[in-house]
Amino acid sequence: MARTKTPKPRYARSQELSALAVTLMPGGVSSPVRSFRSVGASPVLIKEAKGCRLTDVDNNSYIDYVMSYGPLMAGHAPAAVRAAVAKQMDKGSAYGCTNELEIRLAQRIATLMPQVPMVRFVNSGTEATMSALRLARAATGRDLVVKFAGCYHGHVDALLVEAGSGAMTHGTPSSAGVSSALAQTTLIAQFNDLVGLTNLFALHGPRIAAVALEAICGNMGVVLPVAGYLEGVRALCDQYGALLIVDEVMTGFRVAPGGAQQLLKLRPDITCLGKIIGGGLPVGAYGGRAELMNQISPAGPVYQAGTLSGNPLSMAAGLATLDILAAEGAYTQLENLAVKLARGLELAAAAFHIPMVVQRCGSMLTPFFVRPGQSEVRDYQQAMQCNTTTYAAFFRSMLDAGIMLPPSQFEAWFISLAHTEIEIEQTLEAATTALGIVSQMPAAG
Ligand code: PMP
């Protein structure tokens, strides 16, 4: 009897490996978003990546808009980064002593970001914000920190506190295991609401050590500051003697050569960095003026250290990435591609009468599936009103079409120098089909 061979399911190997992974690692992942839970999909496992494309363990290929959540401005494994890392690896991967590449990268950062003449390298964005907070508390002798609902600064206990209680109230922990005493030191404000922040300062001003924010938010989806808002935040910090911590882990060297602070003419006291300065290898950094930074050990009393901090492989990859970005026209190229993608998505959504607003800054963007009549997303509350069911269906359809989007409505999409008009057009074609499918869903409108 003739037997027809049934085709292997598209994600068979990923599913097989995921089943094993969940027995060995919580949720089967090393970072929660990778589980694809919020989009109702089973995770794909990646075996290799090159340029703007990923290949999964079932040999499916994807145009990538996750780009490792931001570091890969030059794409996956660009030749110059590979060469720099290989060259460094030949000389050793970690010394436990200072290496010259740290100094070169610190110099490069200081040139691109005049507000950061001195940095301390760490291993992740989380470490950068955690240490920045410690420094701010030490420098001011105060305890409280203001953060904004929907801004993410890594999994630092004191910064894992969200809204819910709204401005002017003390925060409640949004992760189990965060001590409530610590959560009490975090005050929550709404992004883009200067009146709320003014009231918070009026109540607690003399106890506020720092205001920490993403100047351009990427972690509730891309949300931009309204005109005058950041100037107002800066002025309040000055008035009350609080430090302004600008978290540029995502936006640094992404939205402009000198980050959001250059683009928005913002003057942070402490800047947090990560992602791009490690070119895809683990890294973080925090920096500011010498008078502040010299309070860090061993120059000063604020203790902070790291076995692999300033790791020469990360430093080499970061320097090579910044070299690529220094090429004439790099940011214009990114901007043009992002504009094309953003406009194309809006047009495709409009054609199916799906309410969508694409918010963008340079090469980071988020298409929000907004409520009918909603014309923008200004803060966390508005972001939370978006239709995550529609986003999830859109995500799954795009994944099946070979487009890797962030597995959450509330993440930024990233474009790299490895993307070209061809991939943007392929993406828009797939998006048109996917939006056609979701427009048939009852929840879409
Ligand atoms: N700050 C911001 C603005 C981030 O986007 C992130 C990570 N996405 C972090 C801090 C934490 O960085 P890491 O994941 O390297 O700890």
Coordinates of C-alpha atoms and ligand atoms in Angstrom, one line a residue:
M1 CA 0.0 0.0 0.0
A2 CA 1.4 3.4 -1.0
R3 CA 2.0 5.7 2.0
T4 CA 2.1 9.4 1.7
K5 CA 4.7 11.1 3.8
T6 CA 3.2 13.6 6.2
P7 CA 5.3 16.9 6.2
K8 CA 7.1 17.6 9.4
P9 CA 5.3 20.3 11.4
R10 CA 7.0 23.7 10.9
Y11 CA 8.2 24.1 14.5
A12 CA 8.7 20.4 15.4
R13 CA 12.3 20.6 16.6
S14 CA 11.7 23.9 18.5
Q15 CA 8.8 22.2 20.3
E16 CA 10.8 19.1 21.1
L17 CA 13.7 21.2 22.6
S18 CA 11.3 23.5 24.4
A19 CA 9.7 20.5 26.1
L20 CA 13.2 19.5 27.4
A21 CA 14.0 23.1 28.3
V22 CA 11.1 23.6 30.6
T23 CA 12.4 20.7 32.7
L24 CA 15.8 22.3 33.1
M25 CA 15.2 26.1 33.1
P26 CA 12.2 28.0 34.5
G27 CA 9.7 28.4 31.7
G28 CA 12.3 26.9 29.4
V29 CA 14.1 30.2 29.0
S30 CA 16.8 32.5 30.3
S31 CA 14.6 35.6 30.1
P32 CA 10.8 35.6 30.3
V33 CA 9.8 37.3 27.1
R34 CA 11.5 34.5 25.1
S35 CA 8.8 32.1 26.1
F36 CA 6.3 33.8 23.7
R37 CA 3.6 33.4 26.3
S38 CA 2.1 36.8 25.9
V39 CA 1.4 36.1 22.2
G40 CA 0.1 32.6 22.7
A41 CA 2.8 30.9 20.7
S42 CA 5.3 28.2 21.5
P43 CA 8.9 29.6 21.4
V44 CA 11.2 29.0 18.5
L45 CA 14.8 28.2 19.2
I46 CA 17.4 29.9 17.1
K47 CA 20.5 28.1 15.9
E48 CA 22.2 30.8 13.9
A49 CA 21.8 34.4 12.7
K50 CA 23.5 36.5 10.0
G51 CA 22.7 40.1 8.9
C52 CA 19.0 40.7 9.5
R53 CA 18.0 37.1 9.4
L54 CA 17.6 34.3 12.0
T55 CA 17.4 30.6 11.3
D56 CA 15.6 28.4 13.8
V57 CA 16.3 24.8 14.7
D58 CA 13.8 23.6 12.1
N59 CA 15.6 25.6 9.4
N60 CA 12.9 28.2 9.1
S61 CA 14.3 31.6 8.2
Y62 CA 13.1 34.9 9.7
I63 CA 13.6 38.6 9.0
D64 CA 14.5 39.8 12.5
Y65 CA 13.0 42.9 14.1
V66 CA 14.0 41.8 17.6
M67 CA 17.7 42.1 17.0
S68 CA 18.5 40.8 20.4
Y69 CA 16.3 43.7 21.9
G70 CA 18.5 46.4 20.6
P71 CA 22.3 45.8 20.7
L72 CA 22.6 44.7 17.1
M73 CA 22.6 48.0 15.2
A74 CA 24.9 46.6 12.6
G75 CA 23.0 43.3 12.2
H76 CA 23.9 39.8 13.4
A77 CA 27.6 38.9 13.2
P78 CA 28.9 41.7 11.1
A79 CA 32.3 41.0 9.6
A80 CA 34.0 43.8 11.6
V81 CA 32.6 42.7 14.9
R82 CA 33.5 39.1 14.2
A83 CA 37.1 40.1 13.3
A84 CA 37.4 42.3 16.4
V85 CA 36.2 39.6 18.8
A86 CA 38.3 36.9 17.1
K87 CA 41.4 39.0 17.3
Q88 CA 40.7 39.8 21.0
M89 CA 39.9 36.1 21.8
D90 CA 43.4 35.2 20.5
K91 CA 44.8 37.4 23.2
G92 CA 42.5 36.1 26.0
S93 CA 39.0 36.7 27.1
A94 CA 39.3 38.2 30.6
Y95 CA 42.3 39.4 32.6
G96 CA 41.1 40.5 36.0
C97 CA 43.1 43.7 35.2
T98 CA 42.3 46.8 33.3
N99 CA 42.7 46.5 29.5
E100 CA 43.2 49.3 27.0
L101 CA 40.0 48.6 25.1
E102 CA 38.0 49.8 28.2
I103 CA 39.8 53.1 28.0
R104 CA 39.2 53.4 24.3
L105 CA 35.5 52.6 24.7
A106 CA 35.2 55.1 27.6
Q107 CA 36.8 57.7 25.4
R108 CA 34.5 57.0 22.6
I109 CA 31.4 57.3 24.9
A110 CA 32.7 60.5 26.3
T111 CA 33.1 62.0 22.8
L112 CA 29.7 60.9 21.7
M113 CA 28.0 61.8 25.0
P114 CA 29.5 64.9 26.5
Q115 CA 27.4 64.4 29.7
V116 CA 29.3 61.1 30.3
P117 CA 33.0 62.1 30.7
M118 CA 33.5 59.2 33.1
V119 CA 32.0 55.7 33.0
R120 CA 32.1 52.5 35.0
F121 CA 31.6 49.3 32.9
V122 CA 29.4 46.5 34.2
N123 CA 27.8 43.5 32.6
S124 CA 24.2 44.3 32.0
G125 CA 21.7 47.2 31.9
T126 CA 20.3 45.9 35.2
E127 CA 23.7 46.3 36.9
A128 CA 24.0 49.8 35.4
T129 CA 20.7 51.1 36.8
M130 CA 21.2 49.3 40.1
S131 CA 24.5 50.9 40.6
A132 CA 23.3 54.3 39.3
L133 CA 20.7 54.2 42.0
R134 CA 23.2 53.4 44.7
L135 CA 25.4 56.3 43.6
A136 CA 22.5 58.7 43.5
R137 CA 21.5 57.7 47.0
A138 CA 25.0 58.1 48.3
A139 CA 25.6 61.4 46.5
T140 CA 22.4 63.0 47.8
G141 CA 22.1 61.2 51.2
R142 CA 18.5 60.6 50.3
D143 CA 16.4 57.4 50.0
L144 CA 13.5 57.8 47.6
V145 CA 13.5 57.3 43.8
V146 CA 10.9 58.3 41.3
K147 CA 10.3 55.9 38.4
F148 CA 7.6 56.0 35.7
A149 CA 4.9 53.5 35.2
G150 CA 5.8 51.4 32.1
C151 CA 9.5 52.3 32.1
Y152 CA 11.7 49.3 32.6
H153 CA 15.2 49.6 34.0
G154 CA 16.1 45.9 34.4
H155 CA 15.2 43.7 37.3
V156 CA 16.6 45.8 40.1
D157 CA 14.4 45.3 43.2
A158 CA 13.7 49.0 43.7
L159 CA 12.9 49.5 40.1
L160 CA 10.6 46.5 39.6
V161 CA 7.8 48.6 40.9
E162 CA 5.0 49.7 38.5
A163 CA 1.9 51.9 38.6
G164 CA -1.4 50.6 39.8
S165 CA -1.5 52.9 42.7
G166 CA -0.8 55.8 40.5
A167 CA 1.2 59.0 41.1
M168 CA 1.5 60.4 44.6
T169 CA 1.3 57.1 46.3
H170 CA 4.0 54.8 47.4
G171 CA 4.6 51.9 45.1
T172 CA 3.6 48.3 45.5
P173 CA 6.0 45.5 44.3
S174 CA 5.2 44.2 40.9
S175 CA 7.4 41.1 41.4
A176 CA 7.1 38.6 44.1
G177 CA 10.1 38.7 46.3
V178 CA 10.7 42.4 46.3
S179 CA 10.7 43.6 49.9
S180 CA 7.8 45.9 50.6
A181 CA 10.2 48.1 52.6
L182 CA 12.3 48.6 49.5
A183 CA 9.2 49.1 47.3
Q184 CA 8.2 51.9 49.6
T185 CA 11.3 53.9 48.6
T186 CA 10.1 53.9 45.0
L187 CA 7.5 56.5 44.0
I188 CA 5.6 56.0 40.8
A189 CA 4.8 58.8 38.3
Q190 CA 3.0 58.7 35.0
F191 CA 5.2 59.5 32.0
N192 CA 4.4 62.8 30.2
D193 CA 2.4 64.1 33.3
L194 CA 4.4 67.0 34.6
V195 CA 1.6 68.0 37.0
G196 CA 1.7 64.6 38.7
L197 CA 5.5 64.8 39.1
T198 CA 5.3 68.3 40.4
N199 CA 2.9 67.1 43.1
L200 CA 5.1 64.2 43.9
F201 CA 8.0 66.5 44.5
A202 CA 5.8 68.9 46.5
L203 CA 5.0 66.0 48.8
H204 CA 8.4 64.2 49.0
G205 CA 10.9 66.6 47.3
P206 CA 13.6 66.8 50.1
R207 CA 13.7 63.0 50.3
I208 CA 14.0 62.3 46.6
A209 CA 17.5 61.1 45.6
A210 CA 16.8 60.6 41.9
V211 CA 14.3 60.5 39.1
A212 CA 15.0 57.6 36.8
L213 CA 13.5 57.5 33.3
E214 CA 13.8 56.3 29.7
A215 CA 13.8 59.7 27.9
I216 CA 12.3 57.9 25.0
C217 CA 10.4 54.9 26.3
G218 CA 10.9 51.6 24.6
N219 CA 9.5 49.2 27.3
M220 CA 5.8 50.0 27.0
G221 CA 6.3 50.1 23.3
V222 CA 7.8 53.3 21.9
V223 CA 6.4 56.3 23.7
L224 CA 7.9 59.8 23.1
P225 CA 8.1 62.6 25.6
V226 CA 5.7 65.5 24.8
A227 CA 7.2 68.9 24.1
G228 CA 8.5 70.6 27.2
Y229 CA 8.1 67.5 29.4
L230 CA 11.7 66.5 29.9
E231 CA 12.7 70.1 30.4
G232 CA 10.1 70.2 33.2
V233 CA 11.5 67.0 34.8
R234 CA 15.1 68.4 34.7
A235 CA 13.9 71.7 36.3
L236 CA 12.1 69.8 39.1
C237 CA 15.3 67.8 39.8
D238 CA 17.3 71.0 39.9
Q239 CA 14.8 72.7 42.1
Y240 CA 14.8 69.9 44.7
G241 CA 18.4 68.8 44.4
A242 CA 17.5 65.4 43.0
L243 CA 19.6 63.6 40.4
L244 CA 18.3 62.8 37.0
I245 CA 19.1 59.3 35.9
V246 CA 18.5 58.8 32.2
D247 CA 18.4 55.2 31.2
E248 CA 19.8 55.0 27.7
V249 CA 20.4 51.3 27.8
M250 CA 18.1 51.0 24.7
T251 CA 18.3 54.5 23.2
G252 CA 22.0 55.1 23.6
F253 CA 23.7 55.3 20.1
R254 CA 20.3 54.0 18.7
V255 CA 18.2 57.1 18.3
A256 CA 21.1 59.4 17.5
P257 CA 24.9 59.1 17.7
G258 CA 24.8 60.7 21.1
G259 CA 21.6 58.9 22.2
A260 CA 18.3 60.4 23.4
Q261 CA 20.1 63.1 25.4
Q262 CA 21.6 64.5 22.2
L263 CA 18.4 64.3 20.3
L264 CA 16.4 65.9 23.0
K265 CA 19.1 68.2 24.4
L266 CA 18.7 66.6 27.8
R267 CA 21.3 67.0 30.6
P268 CA 21.3 63.8 32.7
D269 CA 23.3 63.6 35.9
I270 CA 23.8 59.9 35.5
T271 CA 23.4 58.0 32.2
C272 CA 22.9 54.2 32.0
L273 CA 24.1 52.4 29.0
G274 CA 24.2 48.8 27.7
K275 CA 23.2 46.9 24.6
I276 CA 25.0 48.7 21.6
I277 CA 28.2 49.4 23.5
G278 CA 28.7 45.7 23.7
G279 CA 27.8 45.0 20.1
G280 CA 25.8 41.9 21.1
L281 CA 28.1 40.7 23.9
P282 CA 27.1 41.2 27.6
V283 CA 27.7 44.7 28.8
G284 CA 26.4 47.7 30.7
A285 CA 27.8 51.0 31.9
Y286 CA 26.9 54.0 33.9
G287 CA 28.5 57.4 33.8
G288 CA 28.4 61.1 34.4
R289 CA 30.6 63.9 35.6
A290 CA 33.8 63.1 37.5
E291 CA 32.7 64.6 40.7
L292 CA 29.9 62.1 40.9
M293 CA 31.7 59.1 39.4
N294 CA 34.7 59.5 41.7
Q295 CA 32.4 58.6 44.6
I296 CA 32.5 55.0 43.3
S297 CA 35.0 52.6 44.8
P298 CA 38.0 52.6 44.8
A299 CA 38.0 56.4 44.2
G300 CA 35.1 56.9 46.7
P301 CA 32.9 55.1 49.2
V302 CA 30.2 53.6 46.9
Y303 CA 31.1 50.0 46.5
Q304 CA 30.5 48.3 43.1
A305 CA 32.6 45.7 41.4
G306 CA 32.5 42.9 38.8
T307 CA 34.5 39.8 37.9
L308 CA 34.0 40.2 34.1
S309 CA 33.3 44.0 34.0
G310 CA 35.0 45.7 31.2
N311 CA 35.5 42.4 29.5
P312 CA 37.8 42.8 26.5
L313 CA 35.6 40.8 24.2
S314 CA 32.6 43.0 24.9
M315 CA 34.7 46.1 24.7
A316 CA 36.1 45.0 21.3
A317 CA 32.6 44.2 20.0
G318 CA 31.3 47.5 21.2
L319 CA 34.1 49.5 19.7
A320 CA 33.7 47.8 16.3
T321 CA 29.9 48.4 16.4
L322 CA 30.4 52.1 17.2
D323 CA 32.9 52.3 14.3
I324 CA 30.3 50.9 11.9
L325 CA 27.8 53.5 13.2
A326 CA 30.3 56.3 12.7
A327 CA 30.2 55.8 8.9
E328 CA 28.7 58.6 6.9
G329 CA 24.9 58.2 6.4
A330 CA 24.4 55.3 8.8
Y331 CA 21.7 57.0 10.9
T332 CA 20.0 58.4 7.8
Q333 CA 19.9 54.9 6.3
L334 CA 18.3 53.5 9.4
E335 CA 15.8 56.4 9.6
N336 CA 14.7 56.0 6.0
L337 CA 14.1 52.3 6.4
A338 CA 12.2 52.8 9.6
V339 CA 10.0 55.5 8.0
K340 CA 9.2 53.2 5.1
L341 CA 8.2 50.4 7.5
A342 CA 6.2 52.6 9.8
R343 CA 4.3 54.3 6.9
G344 CA 3.7 51.0 5.2
L345 CA 2.3 49.4 8.4
E346 CA -0.1 52.3 9.0
L347 CA -1.3 52.2 5.4
A348 CA -1.8 48.5 5.5
A349 CA -3.8 48.7 8.8
A350 CA -5.9 51.6 7.4
A351 CA -6.8 49.6 4.4
F352 CA -8.4 47.0 6.6
H353 CA -9.9 49.6 9.0
I354 CA -7.7 48.4 11.9
P355 CA -6.9 51.2 14.3
M356 CA -3.2 51.3 14.5
V357 CA -0.7 54.0 15.5
V358 CA 3.0 53.5 14.8
Q359 CA 5.2 55.4 17.2
R360 CA 8.8 55.7 16.2
C361 CA 12.1 57.3 17.0
G362 CA 14.9 56.6 14.6
S363 CA 15.2 52.9 14.1
M364 CA 13.0 51.8 17.0
L365 CA 9.2 51.7 16.5
T366 CA 6.1 50.1 17.8
P367 CA 2.8 49.6 15.9
F368 CA 0.2 49.9 18.6
F369 CA -3.2 48.2 18.0
V370 CA -5.0 51.1 19.6
R371 CA -8.7 51.5 20.5
P372 CA -10.9 53.0 17.8
G373 CA -10.5 56.8 17.9
Q374 CA -7.2 56.7 19.9
S375 CA -4.6 58.7 18.1
E376 CA -1.5 58.2 20.2
V377 CA 0.0 56.4 23.2
R378 CA 1.4 58.8 25.7
D379 CA 1.8 56.7 28.8
Y380 CA 1.5 53.3 30.4
Q381 CA -2.3 53.5 31.0
Q382 CA -2.9 54.3 27.3
A383 CA -0.5 51.6 26.3
M384 CA -2.3 49.1 28.4
Q385 CA -5.6 49.8 26.5
C386 CA -4.1 48.4 23.3
N387 CA -5.5 45.3 21.8
T388 CA -3.0 42.6 22.8
T389 CA -5.2 39.9 21.4
T390 CA -4.9 41.4 18.0
Y391 CA -1.2 41.9 18.4
A392 CA -0.8 38.2 19.4
A393 CA -2.7 37.1 16.3
F394 CA -0.6 39.4 14.1
F395 CA 2.6 38.1 15.7
R396 CA 1.7 34.5 15.0
S397 CA 0.8 35.2 11.4
M398 CA 4.0 37.1 10.9
L399 CA 6.0 34.3 12.5
D400 CA 4.5 31.8 10.1
A401 CA 5.4 34.1 7.2
G402 CA 9.0 34.3 8.3
I403 CA 9.0 37.6 10.1
M404 CA 10.3 37.7 13.7
L405 CA 8.6 40.4 15.7
P406 CA 9.0 41.1 19.4
P407 CA 6.6 38.6 21.2
S408 CA 4.8 41.4 23.0
Q409 CA 2.8 44.5 22.0
F410 CA 4.9 46.4 24.5
E411 CA 8.3 46.0 23.0
A412 CA 10.1 48.1 20.4
W413 CA 10.9 46.7 17.0
F414 CA 14.5 47.4 15.9
I415 CA 15.9 47.9 12.4
S416 CA 19.6 47.4 11.8
L417 CA 22.1 48.4 9.1
A418 CA 21.7 44.9 7.8
H419 CA 18.1 45.5 6.8
T420 CA 17.4 46.7 3.3
E421 CA 14.4 48.0 1.4
I422 CA 14.0 44.5 0.1
E423 CA 13.3 43.1 3.6
I424 CA 11.1 46.0 4.5
E425 CA 9.0 45.3 1.4
Q426 CA 8.8 41.6 2.2
T427 CA 7.8 42.5 5.7
L428 CA 5.1 44.9 4.5
E429 CA 3.7 42.2 2.1
A430 CA 3.5 39.7 5.0
A431 CA 2.0 42.4 7.3
T432 CA -0.7 43.1 4.7
T433 CA -1.7 39.4 4.7
A434 CA -1.5 39.2 8.5
L435 CA -3.6 42.3 9.0
G436 CA -6.1 40.9 6.5
I437 CA -6.4 37.9 8.7
V438 CA -6.7 39.7 12.0
S439 CA -9.3 42.1 10.5
Q440 CA -11.6 39.1 10.3
M441 CA -11.3 38.6 14.0
P442 CA -14.1 40.0 16.2
A443 CA -11.6 41.7 18.5
A444 CA -9.8 43.6 15.8
G445 CA -12.0 46.7 15.6
Ligands
PMP1 N1 17.0 49.6 30.9 C1 16.4 49.6 29.7 C2 15.8 50.9 29.2 C3 16.2 48.4 29.0 O1 15.5 48.4 27.9 C4 16.7 47.2 29.6 C5 16.6 45.9 28.9 N2 15.8 45.8 27.9 C6 17.4 47.3 30.8 C7 17.6 48.5 31.4 C8 18.0 46.1 31.4 O2 19.1 45.7 30.7 P1 19.6 44.1 30.8 O3 18.5 43.3 30.2 O4 20.9 44.1 30.1 O5 19.8 43.9 32.3

